[in-house]
Coordinates of C-alpha atoms and ligand atoms in Angstrom, one line a residue:
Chain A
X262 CA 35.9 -7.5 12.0
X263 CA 33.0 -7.5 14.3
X264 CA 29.2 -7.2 12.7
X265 CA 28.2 -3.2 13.4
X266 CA 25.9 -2.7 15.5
X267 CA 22.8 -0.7 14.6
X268 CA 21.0 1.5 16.9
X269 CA 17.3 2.3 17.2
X270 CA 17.8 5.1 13.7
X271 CA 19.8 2.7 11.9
X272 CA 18.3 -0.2 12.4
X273 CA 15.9 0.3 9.2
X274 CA 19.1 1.5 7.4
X275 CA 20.9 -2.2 8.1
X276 CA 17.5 -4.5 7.8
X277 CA 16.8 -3.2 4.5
X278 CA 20.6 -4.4 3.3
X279 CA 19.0 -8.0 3.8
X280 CA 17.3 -7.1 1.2
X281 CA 20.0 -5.9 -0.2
X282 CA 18.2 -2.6 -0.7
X283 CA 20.3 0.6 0.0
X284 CA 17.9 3.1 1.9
X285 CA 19.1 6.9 1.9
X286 CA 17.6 9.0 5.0
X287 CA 15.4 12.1 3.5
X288 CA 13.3 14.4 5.4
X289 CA 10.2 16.2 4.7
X290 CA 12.0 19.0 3.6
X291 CA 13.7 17.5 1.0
X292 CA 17.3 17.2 2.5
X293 CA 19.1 13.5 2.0
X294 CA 21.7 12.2 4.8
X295 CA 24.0 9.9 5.3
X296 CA 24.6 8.3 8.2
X297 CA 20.9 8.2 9.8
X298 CA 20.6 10.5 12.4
X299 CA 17.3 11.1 14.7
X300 CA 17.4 14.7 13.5
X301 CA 17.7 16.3 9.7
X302 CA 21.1 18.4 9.8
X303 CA 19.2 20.8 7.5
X304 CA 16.4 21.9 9.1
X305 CA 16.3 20.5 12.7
X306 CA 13.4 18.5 12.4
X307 CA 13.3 15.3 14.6
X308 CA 9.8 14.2 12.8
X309 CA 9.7 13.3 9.2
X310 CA 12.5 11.2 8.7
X311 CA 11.8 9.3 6.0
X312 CA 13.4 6.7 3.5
X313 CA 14.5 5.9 0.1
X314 CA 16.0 3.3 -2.0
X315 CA 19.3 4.6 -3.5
X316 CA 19.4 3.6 -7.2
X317 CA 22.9 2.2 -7.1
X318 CA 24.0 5.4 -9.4
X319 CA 27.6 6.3 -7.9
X320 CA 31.1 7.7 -8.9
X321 CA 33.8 8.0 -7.2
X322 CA 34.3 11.2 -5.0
X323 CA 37.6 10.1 -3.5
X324 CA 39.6 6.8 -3.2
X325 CA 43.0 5.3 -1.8
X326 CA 44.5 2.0 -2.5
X327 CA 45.2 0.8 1.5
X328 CA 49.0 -0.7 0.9
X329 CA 49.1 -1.9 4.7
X330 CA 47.6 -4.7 6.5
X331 CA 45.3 -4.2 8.8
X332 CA 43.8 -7.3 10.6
X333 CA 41.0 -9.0 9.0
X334 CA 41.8 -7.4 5.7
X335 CA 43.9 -8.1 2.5
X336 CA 45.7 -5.2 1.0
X337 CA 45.9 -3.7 -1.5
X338 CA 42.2 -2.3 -1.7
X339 CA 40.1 0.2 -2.3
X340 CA 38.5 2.6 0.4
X341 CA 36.4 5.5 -1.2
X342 CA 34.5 7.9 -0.9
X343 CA 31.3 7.4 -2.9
X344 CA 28.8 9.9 -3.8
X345 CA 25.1 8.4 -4.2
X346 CA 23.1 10.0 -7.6
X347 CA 20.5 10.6 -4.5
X348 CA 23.5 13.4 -3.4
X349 CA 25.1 11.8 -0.1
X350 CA 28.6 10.9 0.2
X351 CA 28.7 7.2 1.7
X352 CA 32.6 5.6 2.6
X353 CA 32.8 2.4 0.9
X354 CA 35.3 -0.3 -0.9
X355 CA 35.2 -0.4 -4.6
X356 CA 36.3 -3.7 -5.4
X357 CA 38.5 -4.5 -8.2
X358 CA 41.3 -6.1 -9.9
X359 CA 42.7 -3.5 -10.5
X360 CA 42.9 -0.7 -7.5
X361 CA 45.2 1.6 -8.6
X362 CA 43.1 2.1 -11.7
X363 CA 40.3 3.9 -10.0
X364 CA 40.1 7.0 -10.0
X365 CA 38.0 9.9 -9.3
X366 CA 35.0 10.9 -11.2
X367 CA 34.6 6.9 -11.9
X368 CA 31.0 5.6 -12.7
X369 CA 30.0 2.3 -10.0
X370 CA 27.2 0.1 -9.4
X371 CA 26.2 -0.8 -6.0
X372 CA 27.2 -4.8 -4.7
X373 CA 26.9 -6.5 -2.0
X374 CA 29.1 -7.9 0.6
X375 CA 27.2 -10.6 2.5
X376 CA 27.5 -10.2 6.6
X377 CA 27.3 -13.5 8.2
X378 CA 24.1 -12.5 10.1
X379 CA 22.1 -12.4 6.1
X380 CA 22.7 -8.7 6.5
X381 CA 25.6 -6.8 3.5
X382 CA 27.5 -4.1 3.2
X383 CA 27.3 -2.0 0.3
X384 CA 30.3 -2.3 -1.9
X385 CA 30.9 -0.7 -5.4
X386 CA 32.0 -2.2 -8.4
X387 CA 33.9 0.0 -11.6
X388 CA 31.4 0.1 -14.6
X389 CA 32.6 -1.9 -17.6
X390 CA 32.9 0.6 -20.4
X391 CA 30.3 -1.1 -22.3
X392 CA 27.8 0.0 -19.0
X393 CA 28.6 3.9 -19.3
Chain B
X238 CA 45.4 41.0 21.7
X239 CA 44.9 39.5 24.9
X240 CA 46.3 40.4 28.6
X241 CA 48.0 36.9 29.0
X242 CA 51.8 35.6 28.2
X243 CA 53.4 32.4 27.8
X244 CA 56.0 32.7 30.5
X245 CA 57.4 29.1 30.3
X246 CA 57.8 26.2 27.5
X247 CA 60.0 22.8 27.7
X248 CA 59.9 19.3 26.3
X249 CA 59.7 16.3 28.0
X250 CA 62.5 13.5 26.9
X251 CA 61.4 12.3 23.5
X252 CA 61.6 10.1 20.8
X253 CA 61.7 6.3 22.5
X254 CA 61.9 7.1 26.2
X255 CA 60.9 3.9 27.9
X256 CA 59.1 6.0 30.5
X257 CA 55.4 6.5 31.3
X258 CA 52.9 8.7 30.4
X259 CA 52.8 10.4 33.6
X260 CA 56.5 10.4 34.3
X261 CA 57.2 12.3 31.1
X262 CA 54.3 14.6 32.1
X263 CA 56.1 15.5 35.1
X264 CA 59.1 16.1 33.4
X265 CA 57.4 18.3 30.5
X266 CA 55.7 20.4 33.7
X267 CA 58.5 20.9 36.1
X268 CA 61.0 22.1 33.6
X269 CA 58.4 24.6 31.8
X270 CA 57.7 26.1 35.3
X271 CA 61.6 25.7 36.4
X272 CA 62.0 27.6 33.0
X273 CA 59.5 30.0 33.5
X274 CA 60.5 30.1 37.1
X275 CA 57.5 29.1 39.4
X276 CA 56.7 26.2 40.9
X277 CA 53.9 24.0 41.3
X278 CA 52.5 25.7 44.4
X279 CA 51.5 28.5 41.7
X280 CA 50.0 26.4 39.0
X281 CA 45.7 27.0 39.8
X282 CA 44.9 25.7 36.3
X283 CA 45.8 22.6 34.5
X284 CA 44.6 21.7 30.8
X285 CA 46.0 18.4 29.1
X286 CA 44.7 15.7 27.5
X287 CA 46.0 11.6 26.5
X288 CA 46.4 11.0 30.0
X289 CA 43.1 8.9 30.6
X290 CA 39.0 9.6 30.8
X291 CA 40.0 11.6 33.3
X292 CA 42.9 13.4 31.5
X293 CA 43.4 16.9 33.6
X294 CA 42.0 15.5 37.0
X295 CA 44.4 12.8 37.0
X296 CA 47.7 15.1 36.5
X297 CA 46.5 17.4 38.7
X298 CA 46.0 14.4 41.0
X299 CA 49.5 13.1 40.3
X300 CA 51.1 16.6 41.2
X301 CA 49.4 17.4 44.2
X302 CA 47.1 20.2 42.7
X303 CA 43.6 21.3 43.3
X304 CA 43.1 23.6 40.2
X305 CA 40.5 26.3 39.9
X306 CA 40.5 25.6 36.7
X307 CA 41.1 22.6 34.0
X308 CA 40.0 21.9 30.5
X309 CA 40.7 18.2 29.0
X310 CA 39.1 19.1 25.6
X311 CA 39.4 16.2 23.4
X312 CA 40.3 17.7 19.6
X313 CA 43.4 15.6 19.2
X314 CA 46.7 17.1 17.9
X315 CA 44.6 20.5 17.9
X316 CA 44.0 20.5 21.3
X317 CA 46.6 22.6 22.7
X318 CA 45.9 25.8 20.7
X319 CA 42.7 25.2 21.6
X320 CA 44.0 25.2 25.9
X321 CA 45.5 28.1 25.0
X322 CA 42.2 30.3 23.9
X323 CA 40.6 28.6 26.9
X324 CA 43.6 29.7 29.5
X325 CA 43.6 33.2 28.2
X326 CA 39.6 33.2 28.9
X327 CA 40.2 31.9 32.6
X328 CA 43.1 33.9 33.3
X329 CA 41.1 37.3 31.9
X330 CA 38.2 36.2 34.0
X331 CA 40.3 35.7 36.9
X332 CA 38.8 32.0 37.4
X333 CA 42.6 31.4 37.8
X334 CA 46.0 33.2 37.8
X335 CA 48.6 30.3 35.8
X336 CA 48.2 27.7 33.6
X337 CA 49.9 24.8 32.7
X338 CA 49.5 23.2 29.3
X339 CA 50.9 19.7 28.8
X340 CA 50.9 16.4 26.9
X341 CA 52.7 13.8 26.8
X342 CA 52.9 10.2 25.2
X343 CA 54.6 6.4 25.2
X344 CA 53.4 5.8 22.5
X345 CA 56.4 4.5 20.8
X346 CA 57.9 2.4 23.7
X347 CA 54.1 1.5 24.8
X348 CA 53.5 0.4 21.0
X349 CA 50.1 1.4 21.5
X350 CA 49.1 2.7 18.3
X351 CA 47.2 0.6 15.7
X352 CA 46.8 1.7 12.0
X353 CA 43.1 1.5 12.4
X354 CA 43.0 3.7 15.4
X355 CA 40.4 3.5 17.9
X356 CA 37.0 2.1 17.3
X357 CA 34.5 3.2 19.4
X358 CA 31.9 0.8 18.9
X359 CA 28.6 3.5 19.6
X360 CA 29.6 5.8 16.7
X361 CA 28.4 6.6 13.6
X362 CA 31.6 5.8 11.7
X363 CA 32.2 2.2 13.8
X364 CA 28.4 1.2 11.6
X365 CA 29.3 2.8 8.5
X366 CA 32.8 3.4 7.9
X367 CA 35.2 1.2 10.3
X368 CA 33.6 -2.0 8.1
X369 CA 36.0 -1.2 4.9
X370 CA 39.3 -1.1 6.6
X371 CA 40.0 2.4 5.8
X372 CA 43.6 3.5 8.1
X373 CA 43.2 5.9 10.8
X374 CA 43.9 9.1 9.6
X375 CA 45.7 7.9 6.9
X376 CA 43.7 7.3 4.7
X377 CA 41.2 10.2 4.8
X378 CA 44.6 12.4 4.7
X379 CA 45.4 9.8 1.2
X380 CA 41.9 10.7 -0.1
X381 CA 42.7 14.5 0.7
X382 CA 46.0 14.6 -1.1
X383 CA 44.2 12.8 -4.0
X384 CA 41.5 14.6 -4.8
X385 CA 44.0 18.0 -4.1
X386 CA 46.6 16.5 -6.7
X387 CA 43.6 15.6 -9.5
X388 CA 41.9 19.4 -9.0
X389 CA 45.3 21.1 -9.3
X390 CA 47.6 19.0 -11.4
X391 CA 49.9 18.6 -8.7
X392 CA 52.8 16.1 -8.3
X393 CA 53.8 13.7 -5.6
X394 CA 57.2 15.5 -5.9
X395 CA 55.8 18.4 -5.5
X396 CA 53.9 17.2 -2.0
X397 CA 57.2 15.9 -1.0
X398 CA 58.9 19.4 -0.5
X399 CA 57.1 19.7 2.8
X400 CA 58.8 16.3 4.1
X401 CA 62.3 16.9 2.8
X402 CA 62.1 20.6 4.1
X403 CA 61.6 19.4 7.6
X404 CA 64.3 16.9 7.0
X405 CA 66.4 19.8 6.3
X406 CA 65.0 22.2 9.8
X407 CA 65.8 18.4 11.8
X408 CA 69.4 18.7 10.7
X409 CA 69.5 21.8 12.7
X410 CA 67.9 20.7 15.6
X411 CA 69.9 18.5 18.0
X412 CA 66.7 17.2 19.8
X413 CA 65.1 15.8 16.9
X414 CA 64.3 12.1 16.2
X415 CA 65.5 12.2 12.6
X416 CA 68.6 15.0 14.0
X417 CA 71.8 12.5 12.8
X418 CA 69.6 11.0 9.6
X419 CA 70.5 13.0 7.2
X420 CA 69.0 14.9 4.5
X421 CA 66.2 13.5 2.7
X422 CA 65.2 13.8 -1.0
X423 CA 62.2 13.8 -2.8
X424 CA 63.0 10.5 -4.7
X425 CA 63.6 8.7 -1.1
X426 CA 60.0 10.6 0.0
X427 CA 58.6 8.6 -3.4
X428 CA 60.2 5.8 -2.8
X429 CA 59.2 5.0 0.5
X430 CA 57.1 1.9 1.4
X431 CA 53.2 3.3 0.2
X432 CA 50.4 3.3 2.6
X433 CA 47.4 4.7 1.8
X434 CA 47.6 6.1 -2.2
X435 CA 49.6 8.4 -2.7
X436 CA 51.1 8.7 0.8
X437 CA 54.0 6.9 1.4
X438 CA 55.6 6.3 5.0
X439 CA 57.7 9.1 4.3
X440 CA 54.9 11.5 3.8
X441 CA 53.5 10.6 7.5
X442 CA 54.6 12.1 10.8
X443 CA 56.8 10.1 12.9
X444 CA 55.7 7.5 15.6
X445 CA 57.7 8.6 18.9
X446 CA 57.3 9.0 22.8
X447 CA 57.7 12.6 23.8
X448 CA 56.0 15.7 25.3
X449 CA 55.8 19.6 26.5
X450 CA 54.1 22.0 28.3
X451 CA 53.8 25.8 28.5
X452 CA 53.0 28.3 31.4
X453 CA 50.8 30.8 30.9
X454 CA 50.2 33.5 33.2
X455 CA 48.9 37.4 32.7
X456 CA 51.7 39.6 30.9
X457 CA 51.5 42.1 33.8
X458 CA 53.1 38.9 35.9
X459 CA 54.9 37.4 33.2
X460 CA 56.8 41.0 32.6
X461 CA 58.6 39.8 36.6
X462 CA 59.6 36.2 35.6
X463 CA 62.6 34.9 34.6
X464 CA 62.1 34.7 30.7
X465 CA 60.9 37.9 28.5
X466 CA 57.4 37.2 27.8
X467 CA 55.7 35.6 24.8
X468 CA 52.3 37.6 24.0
X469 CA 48.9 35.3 22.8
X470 CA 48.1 38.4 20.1
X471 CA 45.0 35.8 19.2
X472 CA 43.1 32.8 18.6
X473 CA 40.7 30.6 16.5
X474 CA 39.0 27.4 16.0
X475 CA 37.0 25.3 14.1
X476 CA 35.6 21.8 14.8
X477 CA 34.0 20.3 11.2
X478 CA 33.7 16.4 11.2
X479 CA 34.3 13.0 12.5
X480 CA 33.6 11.1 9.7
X481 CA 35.3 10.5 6.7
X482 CA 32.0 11.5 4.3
X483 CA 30.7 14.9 6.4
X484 CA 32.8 17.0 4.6
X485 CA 32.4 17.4 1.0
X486 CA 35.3 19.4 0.1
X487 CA 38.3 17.4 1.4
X488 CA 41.0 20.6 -0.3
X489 CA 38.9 23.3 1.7
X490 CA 39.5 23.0 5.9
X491 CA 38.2 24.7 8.9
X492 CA 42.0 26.4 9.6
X493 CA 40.2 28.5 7.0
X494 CA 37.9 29.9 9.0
X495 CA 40.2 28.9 12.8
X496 CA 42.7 31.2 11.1
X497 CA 40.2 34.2 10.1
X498 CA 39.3 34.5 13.9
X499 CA 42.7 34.6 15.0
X500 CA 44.4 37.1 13.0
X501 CA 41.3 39.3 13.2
X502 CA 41.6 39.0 17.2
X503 CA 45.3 39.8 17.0
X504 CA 44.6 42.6 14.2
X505 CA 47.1 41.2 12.0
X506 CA 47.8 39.2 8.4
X507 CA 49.5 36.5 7.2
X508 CA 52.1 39.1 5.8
X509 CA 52.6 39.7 9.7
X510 CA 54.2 35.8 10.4
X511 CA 57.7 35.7 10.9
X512 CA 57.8 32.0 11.8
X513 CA 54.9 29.4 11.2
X514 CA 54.2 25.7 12.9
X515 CA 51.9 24.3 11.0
X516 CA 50.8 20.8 12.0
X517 CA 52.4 18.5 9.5
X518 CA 50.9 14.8 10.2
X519 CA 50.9 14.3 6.7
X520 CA 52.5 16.7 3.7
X521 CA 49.5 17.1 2.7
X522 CA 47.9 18.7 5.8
X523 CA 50.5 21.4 5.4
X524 CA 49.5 22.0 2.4
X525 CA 45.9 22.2 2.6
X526 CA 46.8 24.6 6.2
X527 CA 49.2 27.1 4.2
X528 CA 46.4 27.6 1.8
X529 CA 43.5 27.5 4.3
X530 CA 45.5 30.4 6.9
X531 CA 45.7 32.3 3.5
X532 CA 49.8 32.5 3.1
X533 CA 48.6 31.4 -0.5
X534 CA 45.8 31.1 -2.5
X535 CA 43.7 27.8 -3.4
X536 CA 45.5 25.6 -5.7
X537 CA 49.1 27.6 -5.2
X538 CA 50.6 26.2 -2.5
X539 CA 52.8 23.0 -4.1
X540 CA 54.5 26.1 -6.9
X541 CA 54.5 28.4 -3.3
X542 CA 56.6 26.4 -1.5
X543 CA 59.1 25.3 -4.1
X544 CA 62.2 26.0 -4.3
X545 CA 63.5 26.5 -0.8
X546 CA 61.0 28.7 0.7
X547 CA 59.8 26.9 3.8
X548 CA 63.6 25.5 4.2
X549 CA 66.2 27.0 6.4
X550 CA 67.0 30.2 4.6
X551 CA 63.6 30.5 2.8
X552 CA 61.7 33.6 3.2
X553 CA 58.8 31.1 5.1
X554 CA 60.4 29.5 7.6
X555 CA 58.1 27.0 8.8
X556 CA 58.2 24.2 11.2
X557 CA 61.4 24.8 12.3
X558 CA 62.2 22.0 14.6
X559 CA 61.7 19.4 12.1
X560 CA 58.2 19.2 12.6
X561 CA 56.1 15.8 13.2
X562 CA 57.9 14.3 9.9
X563 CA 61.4 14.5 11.1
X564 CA 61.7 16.2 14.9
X565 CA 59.0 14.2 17.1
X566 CA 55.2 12.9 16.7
X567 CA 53.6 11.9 20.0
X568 CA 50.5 11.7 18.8
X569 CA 48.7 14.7 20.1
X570 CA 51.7 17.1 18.5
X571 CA 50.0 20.8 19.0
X572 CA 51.8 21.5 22.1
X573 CA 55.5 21.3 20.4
X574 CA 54.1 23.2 17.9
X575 CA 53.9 25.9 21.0
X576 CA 57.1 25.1 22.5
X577 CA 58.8 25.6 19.3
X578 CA 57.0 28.9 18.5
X579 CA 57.6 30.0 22.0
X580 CA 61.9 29.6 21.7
X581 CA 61.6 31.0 18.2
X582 CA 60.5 34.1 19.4
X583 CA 62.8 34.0 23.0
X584 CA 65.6 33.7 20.3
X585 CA 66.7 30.3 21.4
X586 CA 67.0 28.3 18.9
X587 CA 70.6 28.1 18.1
X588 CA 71.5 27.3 14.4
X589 CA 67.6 27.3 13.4
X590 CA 66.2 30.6 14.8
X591 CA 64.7 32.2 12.5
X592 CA 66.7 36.0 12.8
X593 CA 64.4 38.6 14.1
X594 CA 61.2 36.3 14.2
X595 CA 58.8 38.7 16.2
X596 CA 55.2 37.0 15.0
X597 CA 54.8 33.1 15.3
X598 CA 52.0 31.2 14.6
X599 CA 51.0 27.8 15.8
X600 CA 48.6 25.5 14.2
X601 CA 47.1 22.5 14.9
X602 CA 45.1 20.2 13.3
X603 CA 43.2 17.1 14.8
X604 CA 41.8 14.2 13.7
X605 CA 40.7 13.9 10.3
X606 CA 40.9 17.5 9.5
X607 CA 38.6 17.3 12.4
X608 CA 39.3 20.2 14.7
X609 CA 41.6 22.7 13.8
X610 CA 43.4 25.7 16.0
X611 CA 45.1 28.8 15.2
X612 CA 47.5 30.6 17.9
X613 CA 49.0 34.1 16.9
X614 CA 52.0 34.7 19.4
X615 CA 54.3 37.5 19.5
X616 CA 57.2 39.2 21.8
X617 CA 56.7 41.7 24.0
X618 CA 57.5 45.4 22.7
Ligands
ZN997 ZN1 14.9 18.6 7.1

């Protein structure tokens, strides 16, 4: 898999993962995105496109254990869709032991998975029971 | 209602053809006009896509035709439904007279389709979404069918009705790629090798070569030609996401809304269909599509389709020529869904027509529940 590529709106979005810091896009008028855009989807505005760290709060919105390999990645794992406590929906892998165990509704933390550039993707991880 | 006809449908030669793109294009276009019976020299508008960037320009190119009018849309399998409300609009405008719809794909003999799909490195989802491995569609389609399944308490087994069903409509149709397989049975959908959880190969559409095309032309014309016309009654789209996370209901599609627009424009109701073809990539798109066009209500459609309905026989016949899962899957599939719908209600269809079938609808989906198209066809009275 090739690095992504950021543009000039996402740019912010992928330097801030070197800090492993997960920014959510929110405009002035109070409505969070995902993916950055250069406008807010809500109101139109192309001014006042803001930031925030995510606080790692997730659960599982949707998931699929991927059976089939695809190159440059070991099945089985989990793709999901993962819903920020910040409101956005963000597709992701939750990684596990156990994939077919996840299910949705699920509580995860945010991890990383280092890029070789010292940027990271953000991953999520299954709370222990003892973390709920 | 509208003032135009489908006058002419055909397939190209499908399943694995050896040929290329543009050969079975030329088949899928010469034997819709030769069944429609025109020729080229009349075709003034040309709407296809698959072909290259250039998708209409380039057919036209290859048959000799300066068109008046084209459309190369890209809304994948959805596309052709989508021709269709465009032709009608040129051909009432009188920006052109006859339209050719067509598609066609190698894919199979090519071997040109990877389970990730196609990454185009400038969007969105290529930054955000492409670097987890998810399969494309499959897996959004998996993700669909799971979170449907957990909100309604539905079965696997249940899903696999759609897939055995068309099993059973192949059986009755000689041109279909799973015609001499026999039938199929839930266990064996189950059982298959899984994917993307829970979809198993079984519950995805075939990977074959294969194409069609229909003429369309106004009904006053088509009311002279060689085949009683097929009316468009009406029409409907909806174009929702690319990305796997815009959406946040994955039960809930825009065939909701595509459908809405097209019965109102034809002034009719579910209730009205006599024969449906319903995009079936995956089970589960039927499913979420029966629901969505309103033949059933939210959460009903697994217990609605039980028990033979959509099967030959059932009171809901439904993709009828064994449908992507069992007949042929070139990809881009909407325009067999027109072709089929087209000989259902010519009467044609040998030891599948549906008896009387005076109302078809088509439906195609694209994508990732992407784009989705309604068609409401009828026979002339
Ligand atoms: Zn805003």
């Amino acid at each position: 898999m090739n690095a992504p590529e950021p543009d000039e709106v996402t740019l912010p979005w992928w330097e801030a993962t070197r800090e492993r810091r997960l920014l959510v896009q929110r405009c002035s008028c109070g409505h969070a995105q995902h993916p950055p855009r250069a406008l807010c989807t809500a109101c139109g505005a192309t001014e006042g496109l803001g930031w925030l760290d995510a606080s790692g709060e997730a659960a599982v919105d949707a998931c699929t254990v991927v059976q089939r390999a695809m190159p440059g990645f070991t099945p089985p794992y989990v793709v999901a869709r993962v819903r920020l406590a910040e409101g956005v929906l963000l597709l992701s892998n939750v990684v596990t032991d156990e994939p077919g165990a996840v299910g949705i509704g699920d509580p995860l933390r945010l991890d990383w998975r280092p890029l070789p550039d010292g940027r990271a993707l953000p991953v999520f991880v299954p709370l222990e029971r003892h973390e709920r | 209602m509208t003032a135009v006809a489908i006058a002419g449908a055909a397939e190209s030669d499908l399943g694995v053809t050896g040929r290329s793109i543009l050969g079975l294009q030329t088949q899928a276009v010469t034997r819709a006009l030769a069944d429609a019976g025109l020729t080229l020299a009349d075709v003034d508008g040309v709407a296809t896509t698959g072909v290259s960037r250039f998708s209409a320009t380039q057919l036209a190119e290859y048959l000799g035709l300066r068109p008046s009018w084209t459309d190369s849309t890209f809304a994948g399998g959805s596309a052709f439904e989508m021709y269709v409300a465009r032709a009608v609009q040129a051909i009432e405008a009188g920006q052109c007279s006859t339209v050719v719809v067509s598609f066609a794909s190698n894919q199979r003999s090519a071997r040109s389709r990877s389970l990730g799909g196609v990454v185009e490195t400038h969007t969105p989802e290529a930054q955000f979404e492409t670097p987890y491995g998810p399969l494309y569609p499959i897996s959004y389609y998996a993700m669909a069918a799971q979170q449907y399944l957990h909100r309604y308490g539905g079965t696997r087994e249940q899903l696999a009705e759609v897939a055995v069903a068309a099993r059973e409509w192949a059986l009755l149709n000689p041109a279909a790629y799973r015609h001499g397989a026999g039938p199929l049975s839930a266990a064996e959908v189950l059982a298959a090798p899984m994917v993307s959880t829970p979809l198993t190969s079984a519950d995805c559409c075939l990977v074959t070569d294969g194409g069609g095309a229909i003429v369309l032309t106004s009904l006053e014309r088509a009311r002279d030609l060689r085949r009683p016309p097929v009316r468009v009654l009406g029409y409907g789209e909806r174009t929702t996401n690319t990305s796997m996370t815009a959406v946040g209901d994955l039960t809930v599609t825009g065939a909701v809304e595509a459908g809405r627009d097209a019965f109102a424009r034809a002034g009719l109701t579910p209730a009205d269909v006599d024969v449906a073809e319903v995009y079936d990539s995956f089970t589960i798109t039927v499913v979420l599509t029966l629901e969505a066009l309103g033949f059933c209500g939210r959460g009903e459609a697994l217990d609605w389709i039980a028990g033979g309905r959509i099967r030959p026989g059932g009171d809901f016949p439904l993709d009828t020529s064994g449908g992507g899962l069992s007949y042929c899957h070139p990809g881009q599939y909407g325009v067999l869904l027109l072709v089929e719908a087209v000989r259902q209600l010519r009467g044609e269809c040998g030891e599948r027509q549906v008896p009387g079938a005076e109302v078809a609808l088509a439906h195609g989906t694209g994508g990732i529940l992407s784009t989705h198209a309604t068609v409401l066809l009828g026979v002339d009275r």
